Amino acid sequence: MSAVVAELTPLSTAQERPGTLRLRKLVRIHSQEEGRVVELSLFEGDHVVQGQVLVRLEDDL
């Protein structure tokens, strides 16, 4: 009977697979303030978390 010594090696968990993404939930965002959008911090399909800044409006008074 022969023995083999086990070794720790890095393992990549990233894998590419073909597939189709489906919308889980659609949310419409409305501002309580008027103004021109000067920065949009996300793209369609991005995951967002509570408190994340999504849009910046111009702040000229």
Coordinates of C-alpha atoms in Angstrom, one line a residue:
M1 CA 0.0 0.0 0.0
S2 CA 1.4 3.4 -0.9
A3 CA 0.8 6.7 0.9
V4 CA 0.3 10.2 -0.5
V5 CA 1.0 13.4 1.4
A6 CA -1.8 16.0 1.0
E7 CA -0.8 19.5 0.2
L8 CA -2.7 22.8 0.4
T9 CA -2.9 24.6 -3.0
P10 CA -4.7 27.7 -4.1
L11 CA -8.1 27.0 -5.6
S12 CA -9.8 29.5 -7.9
T13 CA -13.5 29.7 -7.3
A14 CA -14.2 31.8 -10.4
Q15 CA -15.6 29.9 -13.3
E16 CA -17.1 31.1 -16.6
R17 CA -20.4 29.5 -17.7
P18 CA -22.9 30.4 -20.3
G19 CA -26.3 31.4 -19.0
T20 CA -29.2 33.9 -19.0
L21 CA -29.8 36.4 -16.2
R22 CA -33.4 37.2 -15.2
L23 CA -34.7 40.2 -13.4
R24 CA -35.5 39.5 -9.8
K25 CA -37.1 42.8 -8.8
L26 CA -37.6 46.1 -10.6
V27 CA -37.5 49.3 -8.5
R28 CA -38.3 52.8 -9.8
I29 CA -36.3 55.6 -8.1
H30 CA -37.8 59.1 -7.7
S31 CA -36.1 62.2 -6.2
Q32 CA -37.9 64.5 -3.8
E33 CA -35.7 67.3 -5.1
E34 CA -35.5 68.8 -8.6
G35 CA -32.2 69.1 -10.3
R36 CA -30.0 68.0 -13.2
V37 CA -28.2 64.6 -12.8
V38 CA -24.4 65.3 -12.8
E39 CA -23.3 61.8 -11.8
L40 CA -24.8 58.3 -12.1
S41 CA -22.9 55.8 -9.9
L42 CA -24.3 52.6 -11.3
F43 CA -25.3 50.8 -14.4
E44 CA -28.4 48.8 -15.3
G45 CA -28.1 45.4 -13.6
D46 CA -25.7 46.5 -10.9
H47 CA -26.3 45.2 -7.3
V48 CA -26.9 48.0 -4.8
V49 CA -26.9 48.1 -1.0
Q50 CA -28.9 50.2 1.4
G51 CA -27.4 53.6 1.9
Q52 CA -25.4 53.5 -1.4
V53 CA -25.3 56.8 -3.3
L54 CA -26.9 56.2 -6.7
V55 CA -27.2 59.6 -8.3
R56 CA -25.8 63.1 -7.6
L57 CA -27.8 66.1 -8.6
E58 CA -26.3 69.5 -9.4
D59 CA -26.2 71.6 -6.2
D60 CA -26.1 75.1 -7.7
L61 CA -28.5 77.4 -5.9

